[in-house]
XYZ file of C-alpha atoms in Angstrom:
396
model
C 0.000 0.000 0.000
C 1.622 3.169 -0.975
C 2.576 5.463 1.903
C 1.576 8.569 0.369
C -2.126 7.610 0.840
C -1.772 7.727 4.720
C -1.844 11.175 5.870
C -1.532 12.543 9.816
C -5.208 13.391 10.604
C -7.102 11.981 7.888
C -9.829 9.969 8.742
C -9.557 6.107 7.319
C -12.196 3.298 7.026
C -11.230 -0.082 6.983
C -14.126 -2.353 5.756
C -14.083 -5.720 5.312
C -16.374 -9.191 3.664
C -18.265 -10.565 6.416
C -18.901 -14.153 7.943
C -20.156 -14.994 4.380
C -16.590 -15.622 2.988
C -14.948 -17.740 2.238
C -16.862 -21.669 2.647
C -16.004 -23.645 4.671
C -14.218 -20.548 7.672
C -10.894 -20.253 7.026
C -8.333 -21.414 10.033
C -6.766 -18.454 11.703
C -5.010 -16.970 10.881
C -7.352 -14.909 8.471
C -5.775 -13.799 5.336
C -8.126 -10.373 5.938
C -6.868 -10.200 9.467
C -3.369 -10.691 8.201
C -3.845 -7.719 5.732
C -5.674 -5.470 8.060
C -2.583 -5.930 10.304
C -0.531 -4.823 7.933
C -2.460 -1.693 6.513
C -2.828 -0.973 10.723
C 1.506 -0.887 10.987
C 1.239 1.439 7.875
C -0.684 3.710 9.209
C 0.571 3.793 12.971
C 4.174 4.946 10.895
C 2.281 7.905 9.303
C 0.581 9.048 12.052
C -2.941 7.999 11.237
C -5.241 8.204 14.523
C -8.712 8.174 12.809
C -9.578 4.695 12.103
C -12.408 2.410 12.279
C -12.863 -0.976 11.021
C -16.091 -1.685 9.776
C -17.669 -5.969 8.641
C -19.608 -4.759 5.158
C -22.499 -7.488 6.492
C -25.155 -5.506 4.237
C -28.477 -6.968 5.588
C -26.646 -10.205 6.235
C -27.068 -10.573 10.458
C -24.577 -9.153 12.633
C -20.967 -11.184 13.038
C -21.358 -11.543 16.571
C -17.967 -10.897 18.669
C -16.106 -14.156 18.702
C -17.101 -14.223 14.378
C -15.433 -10.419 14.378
C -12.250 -12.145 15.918
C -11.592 -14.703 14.281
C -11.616 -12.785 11.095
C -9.607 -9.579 11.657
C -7.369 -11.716 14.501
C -6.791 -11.400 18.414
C -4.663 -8.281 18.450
C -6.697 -6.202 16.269
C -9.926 -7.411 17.966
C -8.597 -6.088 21.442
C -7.530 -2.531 20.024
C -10.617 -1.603 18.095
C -13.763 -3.463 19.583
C -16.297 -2.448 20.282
C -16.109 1.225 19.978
C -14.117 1.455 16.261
C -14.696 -2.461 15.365
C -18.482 -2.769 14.202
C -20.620 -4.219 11.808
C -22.365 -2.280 9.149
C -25.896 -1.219 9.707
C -28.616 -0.900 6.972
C -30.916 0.571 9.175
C -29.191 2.946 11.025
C -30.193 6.093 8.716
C -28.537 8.754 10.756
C -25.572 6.702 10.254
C -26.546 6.481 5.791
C -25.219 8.488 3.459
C -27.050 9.167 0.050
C -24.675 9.964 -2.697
C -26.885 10.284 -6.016
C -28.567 8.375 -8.115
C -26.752 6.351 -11.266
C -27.762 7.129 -14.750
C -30.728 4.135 -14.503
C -32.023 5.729 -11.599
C -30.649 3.659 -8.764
C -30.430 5.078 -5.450
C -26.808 4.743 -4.237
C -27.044 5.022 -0.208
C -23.706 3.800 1.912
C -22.377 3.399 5.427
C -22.136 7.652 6.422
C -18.677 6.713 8.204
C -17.415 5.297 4.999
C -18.568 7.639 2.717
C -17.262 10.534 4.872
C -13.421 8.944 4.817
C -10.253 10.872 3.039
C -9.415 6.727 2.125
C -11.591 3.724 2.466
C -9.240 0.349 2.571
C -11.394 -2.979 1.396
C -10.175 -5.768 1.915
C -11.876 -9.420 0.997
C -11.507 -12.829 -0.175
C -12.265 -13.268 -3.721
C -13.946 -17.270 -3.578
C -15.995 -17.160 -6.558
C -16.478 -14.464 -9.715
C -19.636 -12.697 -8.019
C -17.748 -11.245 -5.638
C -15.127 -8.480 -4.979
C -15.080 -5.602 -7.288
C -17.704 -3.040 -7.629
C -19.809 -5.215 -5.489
C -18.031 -4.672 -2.400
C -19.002 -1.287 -1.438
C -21.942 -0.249 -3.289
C -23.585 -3.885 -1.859
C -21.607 -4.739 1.512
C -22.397 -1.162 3.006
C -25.467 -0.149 1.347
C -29.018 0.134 2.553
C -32.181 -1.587 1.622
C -32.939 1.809 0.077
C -29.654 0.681 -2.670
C -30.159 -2.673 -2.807
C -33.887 -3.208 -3.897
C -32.756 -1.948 -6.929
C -30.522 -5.244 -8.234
C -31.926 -7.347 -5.498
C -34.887 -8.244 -7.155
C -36.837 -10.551 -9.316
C -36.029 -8.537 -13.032
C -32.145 -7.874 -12.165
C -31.899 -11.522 -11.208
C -33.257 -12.785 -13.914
C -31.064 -11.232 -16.339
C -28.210 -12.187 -14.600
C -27.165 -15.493 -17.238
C -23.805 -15.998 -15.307
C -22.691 -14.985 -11.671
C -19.373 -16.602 -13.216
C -19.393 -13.917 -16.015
C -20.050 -10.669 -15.025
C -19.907 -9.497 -18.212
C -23.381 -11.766 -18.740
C -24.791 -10.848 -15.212
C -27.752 -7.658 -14.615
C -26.519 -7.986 -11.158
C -22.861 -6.874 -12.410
C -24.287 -3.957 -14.472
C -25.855 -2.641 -11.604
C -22.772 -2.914 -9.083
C -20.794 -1.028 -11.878
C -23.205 2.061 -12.191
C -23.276 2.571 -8.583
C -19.741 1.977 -7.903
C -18.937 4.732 -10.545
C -21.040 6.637 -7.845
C -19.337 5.838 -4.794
C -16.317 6.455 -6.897
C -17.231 10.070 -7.664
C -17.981 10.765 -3.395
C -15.141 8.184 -2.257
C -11.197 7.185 -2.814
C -10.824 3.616 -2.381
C -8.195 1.185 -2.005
C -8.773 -2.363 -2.810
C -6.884 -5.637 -1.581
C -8.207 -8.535 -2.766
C -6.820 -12.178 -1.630
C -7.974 -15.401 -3.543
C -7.361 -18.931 -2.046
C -7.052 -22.344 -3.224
C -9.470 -25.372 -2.818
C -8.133 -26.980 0.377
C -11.521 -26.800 1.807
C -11.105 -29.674 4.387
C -8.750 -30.465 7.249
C -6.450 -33.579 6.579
C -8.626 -35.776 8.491
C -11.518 -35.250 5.703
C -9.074 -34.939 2.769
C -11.091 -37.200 0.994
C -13.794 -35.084 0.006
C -11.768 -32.641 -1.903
C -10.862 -36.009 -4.260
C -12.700 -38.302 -6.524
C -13.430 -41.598 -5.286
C -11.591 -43.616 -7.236
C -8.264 -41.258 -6.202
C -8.781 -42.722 -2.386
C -6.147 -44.009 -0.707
C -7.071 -46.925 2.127
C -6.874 -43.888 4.903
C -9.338 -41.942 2.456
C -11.570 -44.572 2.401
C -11.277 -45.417 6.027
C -11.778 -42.088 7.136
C -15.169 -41.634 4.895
C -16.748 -44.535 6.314
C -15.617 -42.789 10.240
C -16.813 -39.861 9.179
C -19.845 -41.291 7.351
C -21.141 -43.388 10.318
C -20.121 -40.483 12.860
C -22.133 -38.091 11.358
C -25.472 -40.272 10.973
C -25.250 -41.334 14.988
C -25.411 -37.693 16.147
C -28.346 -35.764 16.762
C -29.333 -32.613 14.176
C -27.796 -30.453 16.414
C -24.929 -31.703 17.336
C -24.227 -32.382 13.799
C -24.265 -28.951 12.657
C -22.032 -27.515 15.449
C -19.270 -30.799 14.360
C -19.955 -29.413 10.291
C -19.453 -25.480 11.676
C -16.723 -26.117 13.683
C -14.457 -27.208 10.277
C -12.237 -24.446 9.598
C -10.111 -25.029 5.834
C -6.301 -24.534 6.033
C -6.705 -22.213 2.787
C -3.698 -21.316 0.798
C -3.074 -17.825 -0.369
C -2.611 -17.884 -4.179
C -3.177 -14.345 -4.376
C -3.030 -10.610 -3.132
C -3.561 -8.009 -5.587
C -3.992 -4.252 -4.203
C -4.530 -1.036 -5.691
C -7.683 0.480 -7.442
C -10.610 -1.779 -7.911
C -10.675 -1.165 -11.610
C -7.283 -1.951 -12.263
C -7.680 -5.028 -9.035
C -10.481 -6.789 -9.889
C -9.710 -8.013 -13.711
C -6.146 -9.908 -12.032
C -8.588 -11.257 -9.222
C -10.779 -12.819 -11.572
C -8.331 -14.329 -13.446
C -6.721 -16.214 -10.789
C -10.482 -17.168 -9.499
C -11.323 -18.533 -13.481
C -7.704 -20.077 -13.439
C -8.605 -22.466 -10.291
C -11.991 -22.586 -10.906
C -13.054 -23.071 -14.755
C -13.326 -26.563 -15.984
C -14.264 -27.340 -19.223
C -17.019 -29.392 -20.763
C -17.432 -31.124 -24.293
C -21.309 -29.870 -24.671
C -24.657 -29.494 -22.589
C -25.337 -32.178 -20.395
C -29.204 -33.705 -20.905
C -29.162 -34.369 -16.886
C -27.298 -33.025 -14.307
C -26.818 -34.271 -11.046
C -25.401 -31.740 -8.349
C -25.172 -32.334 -4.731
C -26.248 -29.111 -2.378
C -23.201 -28.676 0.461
C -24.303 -28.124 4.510
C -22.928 -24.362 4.453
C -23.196 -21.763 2.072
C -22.973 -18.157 2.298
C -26.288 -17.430 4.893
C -25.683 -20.451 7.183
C -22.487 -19.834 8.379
C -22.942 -21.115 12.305
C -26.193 -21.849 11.310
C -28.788 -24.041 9.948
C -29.476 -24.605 5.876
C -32.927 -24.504 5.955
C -34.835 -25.099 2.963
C -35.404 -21.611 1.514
C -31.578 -21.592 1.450
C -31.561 -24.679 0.274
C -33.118 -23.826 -2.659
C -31.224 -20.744 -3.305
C -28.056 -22.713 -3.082
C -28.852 -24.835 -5.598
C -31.019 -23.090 -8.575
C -29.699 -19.868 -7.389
C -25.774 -20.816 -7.157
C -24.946 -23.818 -8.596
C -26.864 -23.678 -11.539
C -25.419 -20.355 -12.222
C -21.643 -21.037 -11.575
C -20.884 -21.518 -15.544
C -19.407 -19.235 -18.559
C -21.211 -19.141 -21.442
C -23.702 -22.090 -21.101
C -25.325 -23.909 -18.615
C -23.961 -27.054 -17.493
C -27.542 -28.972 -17.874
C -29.222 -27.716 -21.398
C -32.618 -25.437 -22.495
C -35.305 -28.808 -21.539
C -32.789 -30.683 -19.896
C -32.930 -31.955 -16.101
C -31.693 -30.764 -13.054
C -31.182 -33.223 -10.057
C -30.371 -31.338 -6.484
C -29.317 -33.603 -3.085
C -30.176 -32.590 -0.158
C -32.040 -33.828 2.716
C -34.304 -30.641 3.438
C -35.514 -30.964 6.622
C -38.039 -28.521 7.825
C -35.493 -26.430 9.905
C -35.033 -23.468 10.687
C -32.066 -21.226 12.959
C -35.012 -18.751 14.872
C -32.381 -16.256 15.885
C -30.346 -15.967 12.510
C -33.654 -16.798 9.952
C -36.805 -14.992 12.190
C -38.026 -13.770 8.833
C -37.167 -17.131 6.955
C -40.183 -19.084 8.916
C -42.556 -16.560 8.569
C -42.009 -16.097 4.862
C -42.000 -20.276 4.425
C -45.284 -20.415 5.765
C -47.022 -16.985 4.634
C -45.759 -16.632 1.592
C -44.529 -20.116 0.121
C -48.649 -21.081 1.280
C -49.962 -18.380 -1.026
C -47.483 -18.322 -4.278
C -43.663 -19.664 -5.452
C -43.927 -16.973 -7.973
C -40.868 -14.271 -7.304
C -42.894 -11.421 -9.222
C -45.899 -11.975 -7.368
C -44.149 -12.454 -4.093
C -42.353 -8.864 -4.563
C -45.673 -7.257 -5.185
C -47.059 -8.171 -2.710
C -45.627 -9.174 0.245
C -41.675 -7.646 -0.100
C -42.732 -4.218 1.457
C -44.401 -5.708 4.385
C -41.084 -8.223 5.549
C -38.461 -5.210 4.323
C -40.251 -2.595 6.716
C -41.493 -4.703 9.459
C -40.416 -3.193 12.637
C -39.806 -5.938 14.193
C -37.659 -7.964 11.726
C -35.578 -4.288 11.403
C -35.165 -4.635 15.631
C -33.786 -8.033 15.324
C -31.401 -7.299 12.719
C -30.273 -4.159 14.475
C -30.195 -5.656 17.729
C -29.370 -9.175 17.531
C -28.101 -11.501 14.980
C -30.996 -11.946 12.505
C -30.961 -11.415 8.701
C -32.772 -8.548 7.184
C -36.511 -9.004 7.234
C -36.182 -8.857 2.835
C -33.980 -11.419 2.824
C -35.672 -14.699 2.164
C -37.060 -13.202 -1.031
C -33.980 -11.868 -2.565
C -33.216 -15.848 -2.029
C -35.721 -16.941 -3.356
């Protein structure tokens, strides 16, 4: 990060990607916590006083203390919480900040701390193409005032690829109000990609195929296999949370988002893209226990859902994996359950809205306004650890 950006008495934002990122938790050290660290010795040479770190959570729920820690690390934690070490709030509107609208009409409202900074200093972990870029301020610190205008039924259905941005409504949208921010703001971007090592040793084997086992591969599924059916529900969610993935770095790429973000998503497409000899007629995909809105949680089936029509179906460049008229198979058991401090808004909408239509359109017409402004769903969020009132139907 170059010096000259740190100046005595400026004020400086530090924002980072929430409990969302990456899948499984990375072990600590964090590479964000390991960055922040850095930037933090940077700026305690130049003199920098004013500085607040700040989770860009969106109307994802709160990262509650021991979350906050383990991302941006034990030192850091103990210097800034809680006073300059918080989580964004969407419904804090003294604390909102609205800069304009884009060309398309598009309110662009953002975290007033943020937008009132002489440098704002993101840093995040680039896991898959949708994120990182324009998305991570005008979406990780915006209000629901901002983000009803991509989050909804139209924007996500023109989104063909979150893989291609170039493809994706959803990108467009980003782009016009980060060009926005970009007028009000100067940022400085560090973006860190990882590799696939997903799993501790001890579960190595699900990051290979089957017929690569090894006889402790394919004595530690059929532990892990039989372990995992004798324990209760609950017990085996808090065993599936508690994995943390020994990550490797295989990138850090820092300067201005425009020039960032292109070099990000090249090392993302370089691990990532595999390719296929034609459209498949069926395709079978099996839905994982964690995804990005049931970290410490519970994947209920609303989520369920999203993961797989909303995410895995749409993690391709340039076709679809499964063809126009082709079949889709999704695995997953589905039970009816649901985390009632994290997903408050989640039961209500499975059972009042589900009951009267699957339809996205009609849903949004008619029952989005009542969950986005409910005053009780907005207390929760504010106040405990609950996801935004709207968000079930941006899922679905």
């Amino acid at each position: 990060m170059p010096s000259a950006l740190l100046v005595p008495g400026m004020r400086l934002s530090i924002v980072f990607d929430d409990v969302s990122l990456p899948l499984p938790s990375m072990c600590r050290p964090d590479v964000r916590g390991r960055v922040i660290e850095q930037v933090l010795e940077l700026t305690a040479q130049r003199g920098v006083e004013d500085i607040e770190l700040i989770a860009a959570n969106a109307l994802h729920r709160r990262m509650t203390p021991a979350e906050l820690k383990h991302v941006v690390g034990e030192r850091v934690f103990r210097a800034f919480f809680p006073d300059r070490l918080r989580n964004h709030d969407a419904e804090d509107h003294d604390n909102l900040t609205h800069l304009g609208l884009t060309g398309a009409e598009e309110d662009v409202e953002i975290n007033r701390r943020a937008a009132e900074s002489d440098l704002l200093v993101y840093v995040n972990v680039n896991l898959i193409a949708l994120n990182g870029g324009p998305k991570s301020v005008a979406v990780g610190l915006a209000s629901y005032r901002s983000l009803r205008h991509h989050h909804n039924t139209h924007t996500l259905r023109h989104s063909c690829s979150f893989n291609g941005p170039a493809n994706s409504a959803l990108h467009h949208s980003f782009h016009r109000m980060h060009d926005v921010i970009g007028g009000h703001l100067k940022i400085f971007t560090v973006e860190t990609t990882v590799n696939g090592d997903s799993f501790p040793s001890a579960m190595g084997f699900l990051s290979k195929h089957e017929w690569e086992w090894n006889l402790a591969d394919k004595v530690g599924f059929l532990g892990v296999r039989h372990g995992i059916r004798a324990m209760p529900p609950t017990v085996r969610r808090h065993v599936l949370n508690a994995i943390k993935a020994p990550y490797g770095v295989t990138g850090v790429n820092a300067g201005t988002p425009s020039a960032v973000h292109p070099v990000t998503l090249g090392n993302v497409h370089r691990q990532q893209v595999t390719q296929i000899n034609g459209q498949a007629d069926i395709g079978v995909l099996g839905v994982p226990y964690v995804g990005p809105y049931n970290v410490n949680s519970i994947m209920n089936p609303v989520l369920a859902m999203c993961m797989a029509l909303g995410y895995l179906f749409n993690f391709y460049l340039n076709k679809p994996i499964v063809r126009q008229g082709g079949v889709g198979i999704f695995y997953h058991p589905l039970p009816n359950a649901f985390h009632p401090v994290h997903h408050p808004s989640y039961i209500d909408f499975f059972e009042e809205v589900l009951s009267v239509t699957t339809d996205p359109a009609q849903m949004e017409a008619k029952f989005e306004a009542e969950f986005a402004h409910d005053p009780w769903y907005i207390h929760l969020y504010r106040t405990s650890h609950a996801f935004h009132g709207v968000h079930p139907f941006y899922m679905w």
